[in-house]
Coordinates of C-alpha atoms in Angstrom, one line a residue:
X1 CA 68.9 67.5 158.9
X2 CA 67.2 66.0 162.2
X3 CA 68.1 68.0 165.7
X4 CA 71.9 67.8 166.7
X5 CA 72.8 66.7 170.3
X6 CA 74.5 69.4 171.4
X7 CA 77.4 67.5 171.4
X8 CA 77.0 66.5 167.9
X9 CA 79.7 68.3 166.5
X10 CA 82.1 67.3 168.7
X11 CA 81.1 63.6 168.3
X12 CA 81.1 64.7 164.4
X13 CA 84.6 65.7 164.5
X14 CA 86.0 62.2 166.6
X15 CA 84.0 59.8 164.1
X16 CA 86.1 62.2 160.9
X17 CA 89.3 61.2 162.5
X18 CA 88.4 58.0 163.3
X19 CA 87.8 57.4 159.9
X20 CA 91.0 58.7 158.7
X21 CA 92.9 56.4 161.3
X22 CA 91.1 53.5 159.9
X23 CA 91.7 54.3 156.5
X24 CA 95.3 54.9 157.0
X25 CA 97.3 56.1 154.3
X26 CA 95.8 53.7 151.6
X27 CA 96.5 55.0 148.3
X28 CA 93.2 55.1 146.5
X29 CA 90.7 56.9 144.3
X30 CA 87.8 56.9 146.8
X31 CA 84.3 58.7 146.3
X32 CA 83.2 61.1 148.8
X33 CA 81.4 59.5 151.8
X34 CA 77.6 60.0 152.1
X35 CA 76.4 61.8 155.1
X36 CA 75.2 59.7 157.7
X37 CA 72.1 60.6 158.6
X38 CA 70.8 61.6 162.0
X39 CA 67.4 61.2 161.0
X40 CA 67.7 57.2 160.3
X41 CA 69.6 57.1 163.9
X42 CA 66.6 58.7 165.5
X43 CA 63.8 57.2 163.9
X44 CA 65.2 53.9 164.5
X45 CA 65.5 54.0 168.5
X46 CA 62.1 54.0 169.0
X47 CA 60.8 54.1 172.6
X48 CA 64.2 54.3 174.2
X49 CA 64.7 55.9 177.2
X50 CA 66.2 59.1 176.9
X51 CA 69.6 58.1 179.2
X52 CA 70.5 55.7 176.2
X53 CA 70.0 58.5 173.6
X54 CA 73.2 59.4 173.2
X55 CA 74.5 56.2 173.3
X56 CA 72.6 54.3 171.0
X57 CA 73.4 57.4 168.3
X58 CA 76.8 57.1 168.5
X59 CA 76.6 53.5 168.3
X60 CA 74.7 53.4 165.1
X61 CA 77.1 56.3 164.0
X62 CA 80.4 53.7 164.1
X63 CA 77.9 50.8 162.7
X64 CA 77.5 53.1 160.1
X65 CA 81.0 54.5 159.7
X66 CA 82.5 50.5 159.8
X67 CA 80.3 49.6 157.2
X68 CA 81.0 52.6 155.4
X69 CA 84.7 51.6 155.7
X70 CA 84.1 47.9 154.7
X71 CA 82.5 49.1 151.7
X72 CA 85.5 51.4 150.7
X73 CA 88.1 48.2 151.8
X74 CA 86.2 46.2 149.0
X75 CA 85.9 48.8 146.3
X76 CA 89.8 49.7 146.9
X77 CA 91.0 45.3 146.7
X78 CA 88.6 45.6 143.2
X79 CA 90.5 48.6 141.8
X80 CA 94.1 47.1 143.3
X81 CA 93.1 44.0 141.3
X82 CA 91.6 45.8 138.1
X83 CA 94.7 47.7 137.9
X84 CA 97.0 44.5 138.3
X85 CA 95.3 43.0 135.2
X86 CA 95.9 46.5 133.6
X87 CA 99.6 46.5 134.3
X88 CA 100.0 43.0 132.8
X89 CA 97.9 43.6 130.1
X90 CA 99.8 46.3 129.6
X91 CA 103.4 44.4 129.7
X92 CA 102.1 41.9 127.8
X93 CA 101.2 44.7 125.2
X94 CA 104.7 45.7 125.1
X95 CA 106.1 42.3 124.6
X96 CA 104.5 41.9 121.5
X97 CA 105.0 45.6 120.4
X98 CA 108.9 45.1 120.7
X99 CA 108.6 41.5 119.1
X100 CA 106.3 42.3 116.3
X101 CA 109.4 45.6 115.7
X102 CA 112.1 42.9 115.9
X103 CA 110.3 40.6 113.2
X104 CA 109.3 43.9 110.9
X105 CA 112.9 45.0 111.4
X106 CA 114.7 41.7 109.9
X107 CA 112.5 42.0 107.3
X108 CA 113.3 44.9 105.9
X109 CA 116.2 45.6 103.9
X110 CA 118.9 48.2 106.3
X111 CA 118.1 51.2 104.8
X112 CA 114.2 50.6 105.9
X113 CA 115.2 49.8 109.4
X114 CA 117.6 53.0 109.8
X115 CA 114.5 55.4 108.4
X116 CA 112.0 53.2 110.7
X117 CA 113.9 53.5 114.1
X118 CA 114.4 57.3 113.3
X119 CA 110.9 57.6 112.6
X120 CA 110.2 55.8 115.9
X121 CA 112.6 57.9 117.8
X122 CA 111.2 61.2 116.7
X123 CA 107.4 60.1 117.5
X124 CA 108.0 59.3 120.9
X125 CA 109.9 62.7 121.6
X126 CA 107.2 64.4 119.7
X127 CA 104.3 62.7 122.5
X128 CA 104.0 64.5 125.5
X129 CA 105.0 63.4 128.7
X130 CA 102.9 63.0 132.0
X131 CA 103.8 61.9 135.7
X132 CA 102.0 59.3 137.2

């Protein structure tokens, strides 16, 4: 890790709840966010004058941190999106589940249907349950 302006932490702590402020209270899987580096904000000034030091890191700290940000806005619309096509997959699934029962259950003679729907009944109280 590069040197540490003596305010660094401080600074540190502000861009952390910065971040969770522009997050909000999104409800996502996220991966952890990669340290920003204080070497690339140093190496990158150049021949600055020292007044603007402090400045100019903090700067390319938020430039960092929004982009950071925008790159955790797109990943979290992808996912909202993947998971809409997985929830109509998933109803359109069941439609043809409960049809494909209906047509197997005209089908077979009464007797059949009574020992199929028990069948059915006692393997989904035999699966265990989990909360989303």
């Amino acid at each position: 890790m590069g040197n540490v302006h003596p305010e660094g932490e401080c600074v540190g702590k502000e861009i952390l709840t910065l971040t969770s402020l522009l997050l909000g209270s999104a409800k996502m899987m996220c991966e952890v966010m990669p340290t920003i580096s204080e070497d690339t904000a140093l190496s990158q000034r150049g021949s600055q004058s020292s007044a603007s030091d402090p400045d100019s890191h903090f700067e390319q700290l938020m430039v960092n941190m929004l982009d950071e940000r925008d790159r955790l806005l797109d990943t979290l619309r992808e996912t909202q999106e993947s998971l809409g096509l997985a929830q109509q997959h998933l109803q359109d699934v069941i439609y043809d589940r409960d049809s494909l029962q209906r047509q197997l259950s005209s089908a077979l003679p009464q007797p059949c249907v009574f020992l199929s729907s028990s069948v059915r009944s006692l393997h989904q109280r035999s699966r265990p349950r989990y909360s989303s």
